[in-house]
Amino acid sequence: MEQERLLAAVLLADVVGSTPLYERIGDDAALQQVSDCLDAIRDIVARHGGDFIHSKGDDVLSLFERPEAALRAVCQISSQLTRGPLSARIGLHFGAIIRARGAVFGDVVNVTARLSTTANPGEVLISQSFFEALSAGSRNALRLLDKMAFKGKQELFDVYTLGSDDRPLSTHIANRGTIIERRSAPPPQINLVIRYGDQLRSCRSNEFVTIGRSPECNIVVQRPWVSRHHATFTISNGKAWLIERSSSGTFVSTGPDHEVFVRREDILLFGSGVISPGRRSSLGDAQILHYEIISG
């Protein structure tokens, strides 16, 4: 089998927003808009010298010889998708890949996919190796977002993003660890109840309750410091979790003297408490969500 090994910038753009579009305007019209969006992304990739590899479903995978060209393409994709109902989660990585059978393989491709999956709709997540491959001038367009852990990876990675209206209110980056727990007994049945003003939601095993500015979220918090898709409550294996994916972070309190700051990480919830997206709960303009874990 013929193989080619090369250094390349890998771009993965995953179009999101199609589900509500299909519900709102119907299958034929929505499919046309999604197809037009994917075609526009491929055109932008080609215009900047990228090599389109494949499209699976609603995503586009492409290679670039020069990271600067990939960055210019991403900036144009991000700008163009802000004008319609669809957006994209985009990952950018740089490193050694293998081309074979008309496809690309290697750890660089896998990490790019994880960056894309972790990104919020409309957001670009960029790896440390991509950042370092850029010229000094091009690096000015990026800002350090945080260190992130990816499944299957031991070390934490510096992750960058483009400037946006969800720019963090603080440069603080939380230190984090990963807790791995294994259970042999069947997990207990619990219910997680979340309240924000007059909005009340409950969550059981393998269900999700999303919070954020976007009207698509289950609990909508309309404040400028709250990300469009800020965080998600869920229950997995009998435990309640907050999956934090915002730029401004979230303060989690389980008592008057115990408040922790989390950003882009999963935190285990106990008993009852409050979360405050983007602001300390003690501040007057903080938006407080109360949660309670109920057995049975």
PDB file of C-alpha atoms in Angstrom:
ATOM      1  CA  MET A   1       0.000   0.000   0.000  1.00  0.00           C
ATOM      2  CA  GLU A   2       1.422   3.364  -1.015  1.00  0.00           C
ATOM      3  CA  GLN A   3       1.873   5.777   1.886  1.00  0.00           C
ATOM      4  CA  GLU A   4       3.014   9.379   2.169  1.00  0.00           C
ATOM      5  CA  ARG A   5       4.281  10.850   5.420  1.00  0.00           C
ATOM      6  CA  LEU A   6       4.301  14.623   5.728  1.00  0.00           C
ATOM      7  CA  LEU A   7       3.960  17.565   8.080  1.00  0.00           C
ATOM      8  CA  ALA A   8       0.664  19.362   7.672  1.00  0.00           C
ATOM      9  CA  ALA A   9      -1.872  21.619   9.334  1.00  0.00           C
ATOM     10  CA  VAL A  10      -5.108  19.691   9.815  1.00  0.00           C
ATOM     11  CA  LEU A  11      -8.445  21.542   9.841  1.00  0.00           C
ATOM     12  CA  LEU A  12     -11.692  19.875  10.878  1.00  0.00           C
ATOM     13  CA  ALA A  13     -14.880  21.945  10.657  1.00  0.00           C
ATOM     14  CA  ASP A  14     -18.039  20.294  11.988  1.00  0.00           C
ATOM     15  CA  VAL A  15     -21.218  22.150  11.007  1.00  0.00           C
ATOM     16  CA  VAL A  16     -23.788  22.403  13.818  1.00  0.00           C
ATOM     17  CA  GLY A  17     -27.295  23.792  14.038  1.00  0.00           C
ATOM     18  CA  SER A  18     -28.845  21.529  11.416  1.00  0.00           C
ATOM     19  CA  THR A  19     -31.247  19.721  13.777  1.00  0.00           C
ATOM     20  CA  PRO A  20     -33.381  22.786  14.692  1.00  0.00           C
ATOM     21  CA  LEU A  21     -33.108  23.917  11.069  1.00  0.00           C
ATOM     22  CA  TYR A  22     -34.671  20.656   9.814  1.00  0.00           C
ATOM     23  CA  GLU A  23     -37.453  21.041  12.381  1.00  0.00           C
ATOM     24  CA  ARG A  24     -38.084  24.682  11.489  1.00  0.00           C
ATOM     25  CA  ILE A  25     -37.987  24.759   7.688  1.00  0.00           C
ATOM     26  CA  GLY A  26     -38.350  21.123   6.633  1.00  0.00           C
ATOM     27  CA  ASP A  27     -36.021  18.460   5.260  1.00  0.00           C
ATOM     28  CA  ASP A  28     -35.527  19.663   1.689  1.00  0.00           C
ATOM     29  CA  ALA A  29     -34.844  23.305   2.506  1.00  0.00           C
ATOM     30  CA  ALA A  30     -32.610  22.446   5.471  1.00  0.00           C
ATOM     31  CA  LEU A  31     -30.602  19.909   3.460  1.00  0.00           C
ATOM     32  CA  GLN A  32     -30.018  22.558   0.803  1.00  0.00           C
ATOM     33  CA  GLN A  33     -28.731  25.050   3.390  1.00  0.00           C
ATOM     34  CA  VAL A  34     -26.443  22.461   5.004  1.00  0.00           C
ATOM     35  CA  SER A  35     -25.102  21.405   1.585  1.00  0.00           C
ATOM     36  CA  ASP A  36     -24.507  25.045   0.632  1.00  0.00           C
ATOM     37  CA  CYS A  37     -22.643  25.578   3.913  1.00  0.00           C
ATOM     38  CA  LEU A  38     -20.395  22.550   3.354  1.00  0.00           C
ATOM     39  CA  ASP A  39     -19.740  23.652  -0.226  1.00  0.00           C
ATOM     40  CA  ALA A  40     -18.810  27.139   1.010  1.00  0.00           C
ATOM     41  CA  ILE A  41     -16.317  25.663   3.490  1.00  0.00           C
ATOM     42  CA  ARG A  42     -14.734  23.524   0.765  1.00  0.00           C
ATOM     43  CA  ASP A  43     -14.504  26.571  -1.510  1.00  0.00           C
ATOM     44  CA  ILE A  44     -12.770  28.594   1.203  1.00  0.00           C
ATOM     45  CA  VAL A  45     -10.343  25.731   1.849  1.00  0.00           C
ATOM     46  CA  ALA A  46      -9.472  25.541  -1.861  1.00  0.00           C
ATOM     47  CA  ARG A  47      -9.133  29.327  -2.152  1.00  0.00           C
ATOM     48  CA  HIS A  48      -6.464  29.299   0.559  1.00  0.00           C
ATOM     49  CA  GLY A  49      -4.526  26.396  -0.924  1.00  0.00           C
ATOM     50  CA  GLY A  50      -5.954  23.658   1.272  1.00  0.00           C
ATOM     51  CA  ASP A  51      -6.439  20.053   0.224  1.00  0.00           C
ATOM     52  CA  PHE A  52      -9.962  18.754   0.867  1.00  0.00           C
ATOM     53  CA  ILE A  53      -9.771  15.180   2.194  1.00  0.00           C
ATOM     54  CA  HIS A  54     -13.333  14.124   2.918  1.00  0.00           C
ATOM     55  CA  SER A  55     -16.687  15.101   4.344  1.00  0.00           C
ATOM     56  CA  LYS A  56     -18.514  12.722   6.681  1.00  0.00           C
ATOM     57  CA  GLY A  57     -21.998  13.876   7.479  1.00  0.00           C
ATOM     58  CA  ASP A  58     -21.748  17.548   8.457  1.00  0.00           C
ATOM     59  CA  ASP A  59     -17.958  17.920   8.748  1.00  0.00           C
ATOM     60  CA  VAL A  60     -15.085  18.844   6.426  1.00  0.00           C
ATOM     61  CA  LEU A  61     -11.512  17.558   6.919  1.00  0.00           C
ATOM     62  CA  SER A  62      -8.714  19.378   5.086  1.00  0.00           C
ATOM     63  CA  LEU A  63      -4.923  19.618   5.002  1.00  0.00           C
ATOM     64  CA  PHE A  64      -2.722  22.684   4.541  1.00  0.00           C
ATOM     65  CA  GLU A  65       0.989  22.805   3.863  1.00  0.00           C
ATOM     66  CA  ARG A  66       1.297  26.181   5.594  1.00  0.00           C
ATOM     67  CA  PRO A  67      -0.358  26.880   8.982  1.00  0.00           C
ATOM     68  CA  GLU A  68      -0.855  30.558   8.044  1.00  0.00           C
ATOM     69  CA  ALA A  69      -3.039  29.517   5.123  1.00  0.00           C
ATOM     70  CA  ALA A  70      -5.114  27.268   7.387  1.00  0.00           C
ATOM     71  CA  LEU A  71      -5.551  30.117   9.858  1.00  0.00           C
ATOM     72  CA  ARG A  72      -6.728  32.512   7.131  1.00  0.00           C
ATOM     73  CA  ALA A  73      -9.204  29.898   5.927  1.00  0.00           C
ATOM     74  CA  VAL A  74     -10.566  29.382   9.438  1.00  0.00           C
ATOM     75  CA  CYS A  75     -10.981  33.119   9.975  1.00  0.00           C
ATOM     76  CA  GLN A  76     -13.009  33.348   6.773  1.00  0.00           C
ATOM     77  CA  ILE A  77     -15.110  30.281   7.635  1.00  0.00           C
ATOM     78  CA  SER A  78     -15.882  31.687  11.085  1.00  0.00           C
ATOM     79  CA  SER A  79     -16.803  35.082   9.662  1.00  0.00           C
ATOM     80  CA  GLN A  80     -19.026  33.649   6.939  1.00  0.00           C
ATOM     81  CA  LEU A  81     -20.957  31.282   9.222  1.00  0.00           C
ATOM     82  CA  THR A  82     -21.927  34.072  11.624  1.00  0.00           C
ATOM     83  CA  ARG A  83     -24.329  35.370   8.986  1.00  0.00           C
ATOM     84  CA  GLY A  84     -26.646  32.347   8.924  1.00  0.00           C
ATOM     85  CA  PRO A  85     -28.414  29.791  11.136  1.00  0.00           C
ATOM     86  CA  LEU A  86     -25.530  27.314  10.953  1.00  0.00           C
ATOM     87  CA  SER A  87     -22.203  27.478  12.747  1.00  0.00           C
ATOM     88  CA  ALA A  88     -19.172  25.210  13.064  1.00  0.00           C
ATOM     89  CA  ARG A  89     -17.006  23.656  15.742  1.00  0.00           C
ATOM     90  CA  ILE A  90     -13.467  23.912  14.359  1.00  0.00           C
ATOM     91  CA  GLY A  91     -10.222  22.230  15.383  1.00  0.00           C
ATOM     92  CA  LEU A  92      -6.718  23.131  14.100  1.00  0.00           C
ATOM     93  CA  HIS A  93      -3.619  21.029  14.735  1.00  0.00           C
ATOM     94  CA  PHE A  94      -0.170  20.652  13.164  1.00  0.00           C
ATOM     95  CA  GLY A  95       2.113  17.645  12.933  1.00  0.00           C
ATOM     96  CA  ALA A  96       3.063  14.465  11.095  1.00  0.00           C
ATOM     97  CA  ILE A  97       0.292  12.617   9.265  1.00  0.00           C
ATOM     98  CA  ILE A  98       0.094   9.627   6.917  1.00  0.00           C
ATOM     99  CA  ARG A  99      -1.789   9.819   3.606  1.00  0.00           C
ATOM    100  CA  ALA A 100      -2.965   6.495   2.239  1.00  0.00           C
ATOM    101  CA  ARG A 101      -5.987   5.181   0.311  1.00  0.00           C
ATOM    102  CA  GLY A 102      -7.216   8.736  -0.246  1.00  0.00           C
ATOM    103  CA  ALA A 103      -7.470   9.394   3.502  1.00  0.00           C
ATOM    104  CA  VAL A 104      -5.263  10.687   6.330  1.00  0.00           C
ATOM    105  CA  PHE A 105      -4.226   8.834   9.465  1.00  0.00           C
ATOM    106  CA  GLY A 106      -2.290   9.430  12.654  1.00  0.00           C
ATOM    107  CA  ASP A 107      -2.516  10.936  16.107  1.00  0.00           C
ATOM    108  CA  VAL A 108      -2.605  14.469  14.690  1.00  0.00           C
ATOM    109  CA  VAL A 109      -5.921  13.685  12.987  1.00  0.00           C
ATOM    110  CA  ASN A 110      -7.326  12.210  16.214  1.00  0.00           C
ATOM    111  CA  VAL A 111      -6.332  15.240  18.296  1.00  0.00           C
ATOM    112  CA  THR A 112      -7.831  17.593  15.691  1.00  0.00           C
ATOM    113  CA  ALA A 113     -11.111  15.696  15.995  1.00  0.00           C
ATOM    114  CA  ARG A 114     -11.006  16.053  19.798  1.00  0.00           C
ATOM    115  CA  LEU A 115     -10.401  19.797  19.481  1.00  0.00           C
ATOM    116  CA  SER A 116     -13.376  20.107  17.150  1.00  0.00           C
ATOM    117  CA  THR A 117     -15.600  18.051  19.462  1.00  0.00           C
ATOM    118  CA  THR A 118     -14.594  20.132  22.505  1.00  0.00           C
ATOM    119  CA  ALA A 119     -15.181  23.479  20.780  1.00  0.00           C
ATOM    120  CA  ASN A 120     -18.413  25.358  21.301  1.00  0.00           C
ATOM    121  CA  PRO A 121     -20.549  26.114  18.226  1.00  0.00           C
ATOM    122  CA  GLY A 122     -18.890  29.004  16.400  1.00  0.00           C
ATOM    123  CA  GLU A 123     -15.567  28.480  18.189  1.00  0.00           C
ATOM    124  CA  VAL A 124     -12.101  27.523  16.934  1.00  0.00           C
ATOM    125  CA  LEU A 125      -9.752  25.522  19.186  1.00  0.00           C
ATOM    126  CA  ILE A 126      -6.094  25.535  18.170  1.00  0.00           C
ATOM    127  CA  SER A 127      -3.288  23.320  19.462  1.00  0.00           C
ATOM    128  CA  GLN A 128       0.053  24.367  20.895  1.00  0.00           C
ATOM    129  CA  SER A 129       1.923  22.757  17.982  1.00  0.00           C
ATOM    130  CA  PHE A 130      -0.144  24.738  15.459  1.00  0.00           C
ATOM    131  CA  PHE A 131       0.538  27.942  17.410  1.00  0.00           C
ATOM    132  CA  GLU A 132       4.295  27.237  17.444  1.00  0.00           C
ATOM    133  CA  ALA A 133       4.308  26.510  13.694  1.00  0.00           C
ATOM    134  CA  LEU A 134       2.942  29.994  12.945  1.00  0.00           C
ATOM    135  CA  SER A 135       5.096  33.037  12.286  1.00  0.00           C
ATOM    136  CA  ALA A 136       5.394  35.529  15.146  1.00  0.00           C
ATOM    137  CA  GLY A 137       3.048  37.952  13.401  1.00  0.00           C
ATOM    138  CA  SER A 138       0.336  35.360  12.834  1.00  0.00           C
ATOM    139  CA  ARG A 139       0.429  34.313  16.477  1.00  0.00           C
ATOM    140  CA  ASN A 140      -0.941  37.727  17.454  1.00  0.00           C
ATOM    141  CA  ALA A 141      -4.358  36.690  16.114  1.00  0.00           C
ATOM    142  CA  LEU A 142      -4.591  33.956  18.771  1.00  0.00           C
ATOM    143  CA  ARG A 143      -4.936  33.962  22.539  1.00  0.00           C
ATOM    144  CA  LEU A 144      -4.226  31.255  25.071  1.00  0.00           C
ATOM    145  CA  LEU A 145      -7.493  29.812  26.292  1.00  0.00           C
ATOM    146  CA  ASP A 146      -6.510  27.121  28.770  1.00  0.00           C
ATOM    147  CA  LYS A 147      -4.823  23.790  29.287  1.00  0.00           C
ATOM    148  CA  MET A 148      -7.040  20.870  28.337  1.00  0.00           C
ATOM    149  CA  ALA A 149      -6.990  17.141  28.847  1.00  0.00           C
ATOM    150  CA  PHE A 150      -8.044  14.865  26.016  1.00  0.00           C
ATOM    151  CA  LYS A 151      -9.264  11.309  26.340  1.00  0.00           C
ATOM    152  CA  GLY A 152      -6.424   8.842  25.841  1.00  0.00           C
ATOM    153  CA  LYS A 153      -3.745  11.486  26.518  1.00  0.00           C
ATOM    154  CA  GLN A 154      -1.680  11.649  29.697  1.00  0.00           C
ATOM    155  CA  GLU A 155      -0.449  15.239  29.461  1.00  0.00           C
ATOM    156  CA  LEU A 156      -2.353  18.533  29.405  1.00  0.00           C
ATOM    157  CA  PHE A 157      -2.199  20.611  26.216  1.00  0.00           C
ATOM    158  CA  ASP A 158      -2.120  24.382  25.779  1.00  0.00           C
ATOM    159  CA  VAL A 159      -5.113  25.325  23.651  1.00  0.00           C
ATOM    160  CA  TYR A 160      -5.581  28.640  21.839  1.00  0.00           C
ATOM    161  CA  THR A 161      -8.559  30.302  20.187  1.00  0.00           C
ATOM    162  CA  LEU A 162      -9.415  33.311  18.040  1.00  0.00           C
ATOM    163  CA  GLY A 163     -10.648  36.545  19.603  1.00  0.00           C
ATOM    164  CA  SER A 164     -14.429  36.546  20.159  1.00  0.00           C
ATOM    165  CA  ASP A 165     -17.230  38.148  22.109  1.00  0.00           C
ATOM    166  CA  ASP A 166     -16.818  35.364  24.665  1.00  0.00           C
ATOM    167  CA  ARG A 167     -13.351  36.556  25.644  1.00  0.00           C
ATOM    168  CA  PRO A 168     -12.573  35.531  29.228  1.00  0.00           C
ATOM    169  CA  LEU A 169     -13.152  38.179  31.890  1.00  0.00           C
ATOM    170  CA  SER A 170     -10.015  36.993  33.701  1.00  0.00           C
ATOM    171  CA  THR A 171      -6.678  35.563  32.644  1.00  0.00           C
ATOM    172  CA  HIS A 172      -6.798  33.034  35.470  1.00  0.00           C
ATOM    173  CA  ILE A 173      -6.380  29.445  34.297  1.00  0.00           C
ATOM    174  CA  ALA A 174      -7.583  26.839  36.750  1.00  0.00           C
ATOM    175  CA  ASN A 175      -5.292  24.005  37.781  1.00  0.00           C
ATOM    176  CA  ARG A 176      -6.985  20.715  37.274  1.00  0.00           C
ATOM    177  CA  GLY A 177      -6.692  17.000  37.805  1.00  0.00           C
ATOM    178  CA  THR A 178      -8.553  14.074  36.390  1.00  0.00           C
ATOM    179  CA  ILE A 179     -10.392  11.671  38.683  1.00  0.00           C
ATOM    180  CA  ILE A 180     -11.066   8.209  37.315  1.00  0.00           C
ATOM    181  CA  GLU A 181     -13.452   6.040  39.261  1.00  0.00           C
ATOM    182  CA  ARG A 182     -14.496   2.458  38.619  1.00  0.00           C
ATOM    183  CA  ARG A 183     -17.558   0.762  40.064  1.00  0.00           C
ATOM    184  CA  SER A 184     -18.426  -2.918  40.071  1.00  0.00           C
ATOM    185  CA  ALA A 185     -21.828  -2.511  41.752  1.00  0.00           C
ATOM    186  CA  PRO A 186     -24.826  -1.160  39.811  1.00  0.00           C
ATOM    187  CA  PRO A 187     -24.921   2.637  40.025  1.00  0.00           C
ATOM    188  CA  PRO A 188     -27.582   4.196  42.293  1.00  0.00           C
ATOM    189  CA  GLN A 189     -30.611   5.866  40.741  1.00  0.00           C
ATOM    190  CA  ILE A 190     -30.534   9.619  41.342  1.00  0.00           C
ATOM    191  CA  ASN A 191     -32.316  12.687  40.030  1.00  0.00           C
ATOM    192  CA  LEU A 192     -30.638  16.077  39.591  1.00  0.00           C
ATOM    193  CA  VAL A 193     -32.906  19.101  39.941  1.00  0.00           C
ATOM    194  CA  ILE A 194     -31.714  22.502  38.669  1.00  0.00           C
ATOM    195  CA  ARG A 195     -33.492  25.798  39.332  1.00  0.00           C
ATOM    196  CA  TYR A 196     -32.784  29.244  37.881  1.00  0.00           C
ATOM    197  CA  GLY A 197     -35.401  31.854  38.745  1.00  0.00           C
ATOM    198  CA  ASP A 198     -38.684  30.415  37.500  1.00  0.00           C
ATOM    199  CA  GLN A 199     -36.924  27.900  35.228  1.00  0.00           C
ATOM    200  CA  LEU A 200     -36.892  24.379  36.674  1.00  0.00           C
ATOM    201  CA  ARG A 201     -35.365  21.292  35.070  1.00  0.00           C
ATOM    202  CA  SER A 202     -34.691  17.751  36.217  1.00  0.00           C
ATOM    203  CA  CYS A 203     -32.104  15.320  34.910  1.00  0.00           C
ATOM    204  CA  ARG A 204     -31.920  11.527  35.257  1.00  0.00           C
ATOM    205  CA  SER A 205     -29.391   8.939  34.114  1.00  0.00           C
ATOM    206  CA  ASN A 206     -27.879   9.679  30.685  1.00  0.00           C
ATOM    207  CA  GLU A 207     -29.971  12.823  30.268  1.00  0.00           C
ATOM    208  CA  PHE A 208     -28.558  16.312  29.685  1.00  0.00           C
ATOM    209  CA  VAL A 209     -29.603  19.801  30.806  1.00  0.00           C
ATOM    210  CA  THR A 210     -27.751  22.593  29.001  1.00  0.00           C
ATOM    211  CA  ILE A 211     -27.293  26.178  30.210  1.00  0.00           C
ATOM    212  CA  GLY A 212     -26.144  29.254  28.294  1.00  0.00           C
ATOM    213  CA  ARG A 213     -27.143  32.395  26.388  1.00  0.00           C
ATOM    214  CA  SER A 214     -28.403  30.512  23.361  1.00  0.00           C
ATOM    215  CA  PRO A 215     -32.188  30.046  23.112  1.00  0.00           C
ATOM    216  CA  GLU A 216     -31.406  26.424  22.181  1.00  0.00           C
ATOM    217  CA  CYS A 217     -30.274  25.741  25.785  1.00  0.00           C
ATOM    218  CA  ASN A 218     -32.605  24.094  28.287  1.00  0.00           C
ATOM    219  CA  ILE A 219     -31.922  26.876  30.796  1.00  0.00           C
ATOM    220  CA  VAL A 220     -31.302  30.271  29.203  1.00  0.00           C
ATOM    221  CA  VAL A 221     -29.133  32.769  31.123  1.00  0.00           C
ATOM    222  CA  GLN A 222     -29.142  36.053  29.211  1.00  0.00           C
ATOM    223  CA  ARG A 223     -26.016  37.814  30.434  1.00  0.00           C
ATOM    224  CA  PRO A 224     -23.053  38.979  28.304  1.00  0.00           C
ATOM    225  CA  TRP A 225     -20.490  37.105  30.401  1.00  0.00           C
ATOM    226  CA  VAL A 226     -22.336  33.801  29.916  1.00  0.00           C
ATOM    227  CA  SER A 227     -21.258  31.782  26.852  1.00  0.00           C
ATOM    228  CA  ARG A 228     -23.796  30.750  24.268  1.00  0.00           C
ATOM    229  CA  HIS A 229     -23.371  27.108  25.298  1.00  0.00           C
ATOM    230  CA  HIS A 230     -21.884  27.505  28.751  1.00  0.00           C
ATOM    231  CA  ALA A 231     -22.202  24.166  30.548  1.00  0.00           C
ATOM    232  CA  THR A 232     -24.177  20.933  30.782  1.00  0.00           C
ATOM    233  CA  PHE A 233     -25.566  18.982  33.734  1.00  0.00           C
ATOM    234  CA  THR A 234     -25.726  15.220  33.337  1.00  0.00           C
ATOM    235  CA  ILE A 235     -25.889  11.986  35.304  1.00  0.00           C
ATOM    236  CA  SER A 236     -23.565   9.139  34.346  1.00  0.00           C
ATOM    237  CA  ASN A 237     -22.959   5.880  36.242  1.00  0.00           C
ATOM    238  CA  GLY A 238     -24.981   7.086  39.204  1.00  0.00           C
ATOM    239  CA  LYS A 239     -23.039  10.335  39.602  1.00  0.00           C
ATOM    240  CA  ALA A 240     -23.998  13.923  38.825  1.00  0.00           C
ATOM    241  CA  TRP A 241     -21.600  15.992  36.729  1.00  0.00           C
ATOM    242  CA  LEU A 242     -21.227  19.547  35.514  1.00  0.00           C
ATOM    243  CA  ILE A 243     -19.539  19.582  32.093  1.00  0.00           C
ATOM    244  CA  GLU A 244     -18.049  23.074  31.788  1.00  0.00           C
ATOM    245  CA  ARG A 245     -17.224  24.297  28.261  1.00  0.00           C
ATOM    246  CA  SER A 246     -17.308  28.109  28.530  1.00  0.00           C
ATOM    247  CA  SER A 247     -14.644  30.761  28.019  1.00  0.00           C
ATOM    248  CA  SER A 248     -15.436  32.722  31.186  1.00  0.00           C
ATOM    249  CA  GLY A 249     -15.670  29.711  33.523  1.00  0.00           C
ATOM    250  CA  THR A 250     -18.103  28.812  36.297  1.00  0.00           C
ATOM    251  CA  PHE A 251     -18.023  29.109  40.097  1.00  0.00           C
ATOM    252  CA  VAL A 252     -19.385  26.075  41.942  1.00  0.00           C
ATOM    253  CA  SER A 253     -20.331  26.304  45.635  1.00  0.00           C
ATOM    254  CA  THR A 254     -21.317  23.477  47.986  1.00  0.00           C
ATOM    255  CA  GLY A 255     -21.246  25.651  51.099  1.00  0.00           C
ATOM    256  CA  PRO A 256     -20.664  29.236  52.279  1.00  0.00           C
ATOM    257  CA  ASP A 257     -16.892  28.733  52.523  1.00  0.00           C
ATOM    258  CA  HIS A 258     -16.311  26.332  49.651  1.00  0.00           C
ATOM    259  CA  GLU A 259     -16.398  27.827  46.160  1.00  0.00           C
ATOM    260  CA  VAL A 260     -14.257  26.499  43.310  1.00  0.00           C
ATOM    261  CA  PHE A 261     -13.629  27.881  39.835  1.00  0.00           C
ATOM    262  CA  VAL A 262     -13.770  25.537  36.843  1.00  0.00           C
ATOM    263  CA  ARG A 263     -13.303  26.087  33.128  1.00  0.00           C
ATOM    264  CA  ARG A 264     -13.325  23.558  30.302  1.00  0.00           C
ATOM    265  CA  GLU A 265     -13.427  20.589  32.659  1.00  0.00           C
ATOM    266  CA  ASP A 266     -15.895  18.128  34.189  1.00  0.00           C
ATOM    267  CA  ILE A 267     -16.639  18.444  37.905  1.00  0.00           C
ATOM    268  CA  LEU A 268     -18.423  15.933  40.132  1.00  0.00           C
ATOM    269  CA  LEU A 269     -21.389  17.371  42.055  1.00  0.00           C
ATOM    270  CA  PHE A 270     -22.440  16.344  45.563  1.00  0.00           C
ATOM    271  CA  GLY A 271     -25.552  16.959  47.657  1.00  0.00           C
ATOM    272  CA  SER A 272     -26.805  20.423  46.841  1.00  0.00           C
ATOM    273  CA  GLY A 273     -25.251  23.746  46.014  1.00  0.00           C
ATOM    274  CA  VAL A 274     -25.150  26.635  43.584  1.00  0.00           C
ATOM    275  CA  ILE A 275     -23.328  27.462  40.386  1.00  0.00           C
ATOM    276  CA  SER A 276     -22.664  30.953  39.081  1.00  0.00           C
ATOM    277  CA  PRO A 277     -21.629  31.207  35.398  1.00  0.00           C
ATOM    278  CA  GLY A 278     -18.797  33.659  34.804  1.00  0.00           C
ATOM    279  CA  ARG A 279     -19.111  35.527  38.124  1.00  0.00           C
ATOM    280  CA  ARG A 280     -18.432  34.808  41.781  1.00  0.00           C
ATOM    281  CA  SER A 281     -21.708  34.023  43.512  1.00  0.00           C
ATOM    282  CA  SER A 282     -21.091  36.811  46.032  1.00  0.00           C
ATOM    283  CA  LEU A 283     -21.262  39.542  43.369  1.00  0.00           C
ATOM    284  CA  GLY A 284     -24.495  41.460  43.054  1.00  0.00           C
ATOM    285  CA  ASP A 285     -25.010  40.726  39.350  1.00  0.00           C
ATOM    286  CA  ALA A 286     -24.202  36.999  39.629  1.00  0.00           C
ATOM    287  CA  GLN A 287     -26.751  34.650  38.078  1.00  0.00           C
ATOM    288  CA  ILE A 288     -27.315  31.849  40.570  1.00  0.00           C
ATOM    289  CA  LEU A 289     -28.472  28.362  39.634  1.00  0.00           C
ATOM    290  CA  HIS A 290     -29.403  26.008  42.487  1.00  0.00           C
ATOM    291  CA  TYR A 291     -28.974  22.273  42.131  1.00  0.00           C
ATOM    292  CA  GLU A 292     -29.980  19.349  44.343  1.00  0.00           C
ATOM    293  CA  ILE A 293     -29.289  15.635  43.987  1.00  0.00           C
ATOM    294  CA  ILE A 294     -32.229  13.469  45.021  1.00  0.00           C
ATOM    295  CA  SER A 295     -31.935   9.694  45.541  1.00  0.00           C
ATOM    296  CA  GLY A 296     -34.425   7.293  43.985  1.00  0.00           C
TER     297      GLY A 296
END
